[in-house]
Coordinates of C-alpha atoms in Angstrom, one line a residue:
X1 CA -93.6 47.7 -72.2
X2 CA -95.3 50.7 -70.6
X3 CA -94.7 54.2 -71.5
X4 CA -94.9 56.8 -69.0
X5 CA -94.5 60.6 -69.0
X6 CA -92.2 60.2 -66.1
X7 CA -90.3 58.1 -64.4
X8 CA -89.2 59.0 -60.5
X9 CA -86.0 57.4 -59.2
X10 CA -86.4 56.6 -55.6
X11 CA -89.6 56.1 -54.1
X12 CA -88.2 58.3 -50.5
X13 CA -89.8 61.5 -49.5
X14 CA -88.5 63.4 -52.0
X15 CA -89.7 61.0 -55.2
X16 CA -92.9 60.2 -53.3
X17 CA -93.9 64.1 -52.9
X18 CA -92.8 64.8 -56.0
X19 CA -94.8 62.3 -57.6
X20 CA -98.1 63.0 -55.9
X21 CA -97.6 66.4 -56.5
X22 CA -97.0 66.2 -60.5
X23 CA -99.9 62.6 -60.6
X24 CA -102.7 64.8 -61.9
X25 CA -100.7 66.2 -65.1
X26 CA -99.2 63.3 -66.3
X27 CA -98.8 59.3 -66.2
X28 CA -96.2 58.7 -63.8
X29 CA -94.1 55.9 -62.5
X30 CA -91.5 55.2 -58.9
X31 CA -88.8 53.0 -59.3
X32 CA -88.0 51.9 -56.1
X33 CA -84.4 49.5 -55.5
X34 CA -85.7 48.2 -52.1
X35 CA -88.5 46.1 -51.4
X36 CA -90.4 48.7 -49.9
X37 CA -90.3 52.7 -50.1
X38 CA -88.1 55.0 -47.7
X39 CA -86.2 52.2 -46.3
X40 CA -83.4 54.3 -46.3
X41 CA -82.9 58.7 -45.6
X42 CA -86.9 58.7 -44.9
X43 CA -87.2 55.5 -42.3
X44 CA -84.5 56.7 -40.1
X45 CA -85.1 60.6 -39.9
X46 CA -84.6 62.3 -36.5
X47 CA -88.2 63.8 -37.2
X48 CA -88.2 67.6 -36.0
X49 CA -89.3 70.3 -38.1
X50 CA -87.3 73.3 -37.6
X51 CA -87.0 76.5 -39.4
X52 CA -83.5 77.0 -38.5
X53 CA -82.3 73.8 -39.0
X54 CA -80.3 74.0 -42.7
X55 CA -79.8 78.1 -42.4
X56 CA -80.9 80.4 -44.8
X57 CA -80.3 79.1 -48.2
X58 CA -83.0 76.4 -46.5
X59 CA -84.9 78.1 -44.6
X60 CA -87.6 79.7 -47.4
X61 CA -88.2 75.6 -48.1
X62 CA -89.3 75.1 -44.7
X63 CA -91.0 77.9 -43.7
X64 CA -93.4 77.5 -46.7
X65 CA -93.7 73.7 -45.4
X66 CA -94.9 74.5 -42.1
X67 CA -98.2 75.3 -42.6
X68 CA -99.1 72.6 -44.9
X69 CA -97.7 70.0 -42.9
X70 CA -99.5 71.4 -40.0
X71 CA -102.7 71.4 -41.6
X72 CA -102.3 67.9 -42.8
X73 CA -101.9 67.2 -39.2
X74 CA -98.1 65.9 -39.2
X75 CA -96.7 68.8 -37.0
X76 CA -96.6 68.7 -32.9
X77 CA -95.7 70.7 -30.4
X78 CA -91.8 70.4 -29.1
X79 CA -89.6 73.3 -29.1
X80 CA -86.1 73.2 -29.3
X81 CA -83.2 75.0 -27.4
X82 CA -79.2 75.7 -28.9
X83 CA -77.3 76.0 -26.2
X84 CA -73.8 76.7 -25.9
X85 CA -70.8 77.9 -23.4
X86 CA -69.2 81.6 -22.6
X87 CA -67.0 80.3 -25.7
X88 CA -69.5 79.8 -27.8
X89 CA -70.6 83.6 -27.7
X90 CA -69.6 84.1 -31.3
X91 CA -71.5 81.5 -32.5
X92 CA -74.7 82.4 -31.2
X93 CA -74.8 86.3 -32.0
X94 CA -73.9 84.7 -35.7
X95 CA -76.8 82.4 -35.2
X96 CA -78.9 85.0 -34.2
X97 CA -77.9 87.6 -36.8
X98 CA -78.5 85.0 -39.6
X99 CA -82.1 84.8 -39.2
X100 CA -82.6 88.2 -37.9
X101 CA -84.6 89.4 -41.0
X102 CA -86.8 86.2 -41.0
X103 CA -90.2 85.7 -39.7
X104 CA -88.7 83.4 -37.0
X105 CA -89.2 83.6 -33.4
X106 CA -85.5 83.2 -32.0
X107 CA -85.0 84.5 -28.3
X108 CA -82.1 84.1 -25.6
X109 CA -82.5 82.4 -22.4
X110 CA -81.5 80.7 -19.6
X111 CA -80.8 77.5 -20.7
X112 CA -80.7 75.9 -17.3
X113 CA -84.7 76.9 -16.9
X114 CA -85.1 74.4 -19.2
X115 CA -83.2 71.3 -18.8
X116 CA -83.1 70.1 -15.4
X117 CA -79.4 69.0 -14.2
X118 CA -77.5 70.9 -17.0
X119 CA -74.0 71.7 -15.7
X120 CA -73.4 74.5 -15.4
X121 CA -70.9 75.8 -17.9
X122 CA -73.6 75.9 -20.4
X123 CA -74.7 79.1 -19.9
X124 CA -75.7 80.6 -23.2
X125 CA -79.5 79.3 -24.8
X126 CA -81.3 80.8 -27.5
X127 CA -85.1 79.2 -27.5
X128 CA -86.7 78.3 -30.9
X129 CA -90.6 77.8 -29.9
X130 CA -91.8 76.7 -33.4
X131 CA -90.1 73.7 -33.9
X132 CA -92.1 70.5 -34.2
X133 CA -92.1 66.8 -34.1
X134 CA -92.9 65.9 -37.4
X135 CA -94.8 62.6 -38.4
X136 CA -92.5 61.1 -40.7
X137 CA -94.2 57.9 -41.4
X138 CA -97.4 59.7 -41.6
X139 CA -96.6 62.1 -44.4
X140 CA -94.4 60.0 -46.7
X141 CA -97.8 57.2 -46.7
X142 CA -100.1 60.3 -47.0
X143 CA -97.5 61.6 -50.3
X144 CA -97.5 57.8 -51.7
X145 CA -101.5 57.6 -51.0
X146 CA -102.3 60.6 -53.0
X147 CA -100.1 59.8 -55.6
X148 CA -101.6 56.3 -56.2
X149 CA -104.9 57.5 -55.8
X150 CA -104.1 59.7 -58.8
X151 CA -102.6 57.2 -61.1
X152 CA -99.4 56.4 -59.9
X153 CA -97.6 53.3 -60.5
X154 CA -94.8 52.4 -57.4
X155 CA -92.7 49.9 -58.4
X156 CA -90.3 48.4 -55.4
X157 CA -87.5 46.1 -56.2
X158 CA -86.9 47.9 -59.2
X159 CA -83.6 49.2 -59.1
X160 CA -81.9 50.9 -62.7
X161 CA -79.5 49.0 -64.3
X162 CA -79.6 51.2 -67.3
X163 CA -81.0 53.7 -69.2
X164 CA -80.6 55.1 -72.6
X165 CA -82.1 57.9 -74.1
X166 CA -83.3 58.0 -77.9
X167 CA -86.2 59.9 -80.3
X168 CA -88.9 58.2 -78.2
X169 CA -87.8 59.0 -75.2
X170 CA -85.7 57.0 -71.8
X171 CA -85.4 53.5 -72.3
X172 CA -85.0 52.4 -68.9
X173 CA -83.5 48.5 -67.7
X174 CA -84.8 47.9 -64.2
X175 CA -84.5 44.3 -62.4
X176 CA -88.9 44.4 -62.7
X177 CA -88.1 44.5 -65.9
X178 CA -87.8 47.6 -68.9
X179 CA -89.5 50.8 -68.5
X180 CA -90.3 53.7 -71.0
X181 CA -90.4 57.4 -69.7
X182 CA -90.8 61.0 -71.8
X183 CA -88.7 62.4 -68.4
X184 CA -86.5 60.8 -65.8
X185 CA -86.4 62.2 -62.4
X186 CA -83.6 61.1 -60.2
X187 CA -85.1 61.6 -57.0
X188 CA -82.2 58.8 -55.6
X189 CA -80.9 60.2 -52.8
X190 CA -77.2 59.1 -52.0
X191 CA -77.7 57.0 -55.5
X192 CA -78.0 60.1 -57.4
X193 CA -74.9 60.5 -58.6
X194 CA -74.6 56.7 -59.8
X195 CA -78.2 57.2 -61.5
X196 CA -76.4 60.4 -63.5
X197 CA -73.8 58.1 -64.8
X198 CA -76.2 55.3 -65.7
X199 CA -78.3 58.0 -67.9
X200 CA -75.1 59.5 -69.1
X201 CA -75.6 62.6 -67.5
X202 CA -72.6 64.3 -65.5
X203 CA -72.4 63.9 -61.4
X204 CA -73.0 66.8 -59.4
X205 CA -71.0 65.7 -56.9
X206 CA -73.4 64.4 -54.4
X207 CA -72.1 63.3 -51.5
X208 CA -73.1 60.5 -49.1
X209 CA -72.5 60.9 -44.9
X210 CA -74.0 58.4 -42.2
X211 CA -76.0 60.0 -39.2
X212 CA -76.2 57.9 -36.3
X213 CA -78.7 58.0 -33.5
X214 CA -79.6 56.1 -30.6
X215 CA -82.7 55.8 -28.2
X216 CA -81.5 56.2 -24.4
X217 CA -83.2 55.6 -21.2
X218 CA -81.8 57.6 -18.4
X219 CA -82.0 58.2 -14.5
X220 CA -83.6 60.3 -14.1
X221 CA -86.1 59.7 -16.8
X222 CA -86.0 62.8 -19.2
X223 CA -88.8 65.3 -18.0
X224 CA -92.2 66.3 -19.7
X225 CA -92.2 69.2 -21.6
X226 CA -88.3 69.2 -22.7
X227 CA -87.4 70.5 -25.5
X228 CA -85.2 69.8 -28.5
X229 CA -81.4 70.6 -27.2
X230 CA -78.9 71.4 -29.2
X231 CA -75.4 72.5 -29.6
X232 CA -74.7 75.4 -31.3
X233 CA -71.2 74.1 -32.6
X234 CA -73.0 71.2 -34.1
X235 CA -71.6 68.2 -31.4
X236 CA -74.8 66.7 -30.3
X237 CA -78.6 67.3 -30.2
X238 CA -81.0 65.1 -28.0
X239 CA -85.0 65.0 -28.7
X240 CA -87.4 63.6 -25.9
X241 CA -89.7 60.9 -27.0
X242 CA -92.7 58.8 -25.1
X243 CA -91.7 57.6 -21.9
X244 CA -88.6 59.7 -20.6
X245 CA -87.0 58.1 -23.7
X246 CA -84.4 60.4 -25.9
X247 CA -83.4 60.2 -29.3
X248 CA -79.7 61.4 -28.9
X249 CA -76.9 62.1 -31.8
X250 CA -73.6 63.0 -31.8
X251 CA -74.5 65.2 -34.9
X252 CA -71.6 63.7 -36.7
X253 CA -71.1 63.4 -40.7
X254 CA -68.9 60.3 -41.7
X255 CA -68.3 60.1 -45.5
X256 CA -69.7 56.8 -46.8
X257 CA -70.3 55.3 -50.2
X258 CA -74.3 54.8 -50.6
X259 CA -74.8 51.5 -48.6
X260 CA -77.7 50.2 -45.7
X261 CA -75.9 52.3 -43.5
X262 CA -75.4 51.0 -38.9
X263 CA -74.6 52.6 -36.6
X264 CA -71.0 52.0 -35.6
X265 CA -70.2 51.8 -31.6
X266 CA -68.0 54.2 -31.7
X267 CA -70.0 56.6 -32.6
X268 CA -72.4 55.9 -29.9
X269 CA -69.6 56.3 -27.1
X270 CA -69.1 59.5 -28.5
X271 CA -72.7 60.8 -28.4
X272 CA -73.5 58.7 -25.2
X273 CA -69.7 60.8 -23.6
X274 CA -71.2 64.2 -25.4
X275 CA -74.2 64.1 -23.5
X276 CA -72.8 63.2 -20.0
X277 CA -70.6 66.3 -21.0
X278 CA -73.9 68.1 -20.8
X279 CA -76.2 67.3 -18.5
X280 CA -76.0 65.5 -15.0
X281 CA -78.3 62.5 -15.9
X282 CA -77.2 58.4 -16.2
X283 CA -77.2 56.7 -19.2
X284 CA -79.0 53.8 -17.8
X285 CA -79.2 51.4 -21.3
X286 CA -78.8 52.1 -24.9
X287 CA -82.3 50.4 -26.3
X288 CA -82.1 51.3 -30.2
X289 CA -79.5 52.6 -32.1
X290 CA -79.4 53.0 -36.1
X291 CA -77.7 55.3 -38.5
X292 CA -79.3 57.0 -41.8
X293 CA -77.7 58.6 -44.9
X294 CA -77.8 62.1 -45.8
X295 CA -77.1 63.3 -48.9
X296 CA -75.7 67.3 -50.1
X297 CA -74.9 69.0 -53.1
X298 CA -71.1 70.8 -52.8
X299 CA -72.8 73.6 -51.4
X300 CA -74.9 71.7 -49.1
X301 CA -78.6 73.1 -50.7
X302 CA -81.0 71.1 -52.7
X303 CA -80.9 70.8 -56.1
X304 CA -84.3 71.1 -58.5
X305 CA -84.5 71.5 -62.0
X306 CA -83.5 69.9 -65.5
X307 CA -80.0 69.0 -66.2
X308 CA -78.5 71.9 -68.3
X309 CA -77.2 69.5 -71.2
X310 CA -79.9 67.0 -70.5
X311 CA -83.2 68.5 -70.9
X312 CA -85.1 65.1 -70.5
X313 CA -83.0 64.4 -66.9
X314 CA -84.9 66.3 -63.8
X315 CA -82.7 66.2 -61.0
X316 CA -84.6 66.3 -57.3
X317 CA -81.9 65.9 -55.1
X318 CA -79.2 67.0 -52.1
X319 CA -82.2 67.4 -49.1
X320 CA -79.4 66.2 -46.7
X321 CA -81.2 66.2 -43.6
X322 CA -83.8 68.6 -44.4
X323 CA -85.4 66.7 -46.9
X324 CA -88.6 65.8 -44.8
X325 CA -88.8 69.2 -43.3
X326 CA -89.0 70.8 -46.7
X327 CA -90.7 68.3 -48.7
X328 CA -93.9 70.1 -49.1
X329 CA -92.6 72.8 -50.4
X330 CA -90.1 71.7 -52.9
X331 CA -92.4 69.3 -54.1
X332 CA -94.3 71.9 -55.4
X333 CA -91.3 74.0 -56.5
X334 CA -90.0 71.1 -58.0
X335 CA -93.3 70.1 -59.8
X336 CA -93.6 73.8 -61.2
X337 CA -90.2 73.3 -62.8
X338 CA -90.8 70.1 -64.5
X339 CA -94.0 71.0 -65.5
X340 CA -93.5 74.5 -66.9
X341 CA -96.2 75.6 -64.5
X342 CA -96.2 79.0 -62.7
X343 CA -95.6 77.7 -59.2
X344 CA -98.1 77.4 -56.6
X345 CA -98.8 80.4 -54.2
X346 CA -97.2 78.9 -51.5
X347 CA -93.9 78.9 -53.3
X348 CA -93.9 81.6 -55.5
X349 CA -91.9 83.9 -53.5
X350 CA -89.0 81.7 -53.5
X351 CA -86.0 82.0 -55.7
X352 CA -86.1 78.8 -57.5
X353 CA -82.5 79.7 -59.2
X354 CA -80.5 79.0 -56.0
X355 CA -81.4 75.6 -56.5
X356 CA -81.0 75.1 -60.1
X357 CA -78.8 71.9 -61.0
X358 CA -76.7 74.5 -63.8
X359 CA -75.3 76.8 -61.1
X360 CA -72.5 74.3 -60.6
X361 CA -71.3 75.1 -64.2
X362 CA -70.3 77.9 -62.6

């Protein structure tokens, strides 16, 4: 049996970052359920990067992301547009106020210079020119690269069946078989609360909802150069993709137990009636849909750091649907905190307490 200095539950974004991040100061193993990493939250992200997207409590995570992802070359150009109706006044001038002492480039406009055929009771927009496409499937193979290259074992179809803790360490049961680890980080997503109770450890109350999204073709075809739209009360969001194709969602959040979440056709009426709602464009066919988990803590921000009455349990969890977004960043925060390591300059500013598992003692 092999002995590790950690153990990484979940070979996703978050366990893969985290583990390439941490590979060059200690032996390190991923325990992956499926047969292959980021089947799940990571393989069916809407893949935009924005700054906004998450509000405040978030936003530090991603800013300090952006300019690593973009020099690794996973950020593009898109842009992205909230719009909203004369009702919707309130929501915007909160929008706007809650990022009015960031760094962030948020300005009003006219919505309807941007999206050709949007009807017109949509009157209010507020332009966020720094959001990205992000490359997904590019960074999380980039994160599991490195941390190979470094020493890292990944281990798929290895899903915890138990795990014990004694002088020595974790004794964890896995179906590859048993594993030893000095630290276990649960880095499981919409597991993580079932990974808790396996080590023993109390829940935080994480909380599983289903996403769904669907790839449209429409008449006309959507135009070059359009950006992100979304609502500003959270009902839809729409993301152009190569050849006049659109990524669309209703934006909706269905409690689900942790499962291989589908998209339910329902929810695609909705978001397929939401968008017609919006624009004056056909829906000529549905060609894809699918649906993802996301994950949140009770107060819907990440969660980094060792268990308050389990020092040996790291929790790296709660990334919702900001996990990829962010997961520069809180790798490195996250790797600071399970190392005992003064955090890396690109993260040092950030207030690594409002993510502490222990403030839900509170």
């Amino acid at each position: 049996m092999k002995h590790y200095d950690v153990a990484i539950i979940g070979a996703g974004m978050a366990g893969a970052s985290l583990a390439a991040e941490i590979a060059r100061h200690a032996s390190v193993v991923v325990l992956e359920a499926e047969d292959r990493p980021g089947y799940h939250a990571t393989g069916r992200s809407a893949a935009f990067w924005s700054e906004t997207y998450g509000g405040v409590g978030v936003q530090p995570l991603t800013s300090a992301s952006g300019p690593i992802l973009a020099e690794g070359g996973f950020l593009s150009p898109l842009g992205s547009l909230h719009i909203g109706r004369a009702a919707d006044r309130p929501t915007i001038d909160a929008f706007l106020a809650e990022f009015e002492n960031s760094n962030i480039t948020l300005a009003e406009v006219d919505p309807a210079a941007q999206v050709p055929g949007l009807r017109s009771e949509w009157t209010l927009g507020v332009s966020e020119p720094s959001c990205s496409y992000i490359d997904v499937a590019g960074l999380h193979a980039a994160c599991l690269g490195a941390a190979r290259r470094a020493g890292v074992e990944v281990l798929c179809k290895a899903a915890l069946v138990n795990a014990t803790r004694d002088a020595a360490g974790w004794l964890l049961d896995t179906a590859a078989g048993p594993v030893r680890a000095g630290i276990v980080v649960n880095a499981a997503g919409a597991w993580a609360d079932r990974i808790a109770k396996m080590a023993g450890v109390r829940p935080l109350g994480i909380a599983a909802y289903r996403r769904t999204m669907t790839q449209i073709r429409t008449e006309p075809l959507a135009p070059e150069g359009l950006p992100l739209v979304a609502d500003i009360g959270g009902k839809f969001y729409f993301k152009p993709e190569p050849g006049g194709r659109l990524w669309l969602s209703p934006h909706d959040e269905s409690p689900t137990e942790p499962c291989d979440a589908a998209a339910e056709e329902i929810d695609v009426a909705l978001a397929i009636e939401r968008f017609e709602g919006v624009v004056d464009w056909r829906v000529a066919a549905v060609e894809h849909k699918w649906a993802g988990l996301r994950s949140f803590a009770p107060d819907r921000l990440p969660v980094y750091g060792f268990d308050p009455r389990e020092p040996g349990f790291f929790w790296c969890v709660g990334q919702g649907g900001f996990g990829i977004q962010t997961a520069p960043a809180g790798a490195m925060l996250g790797a600071a905190l399970l190392l005992g390591h003064t955090p890396d300059a690109a993260v040092r500013s950030i207030d690594a307490m409002i993510y502490a598992p222990g403030r839900f003692d509170a």
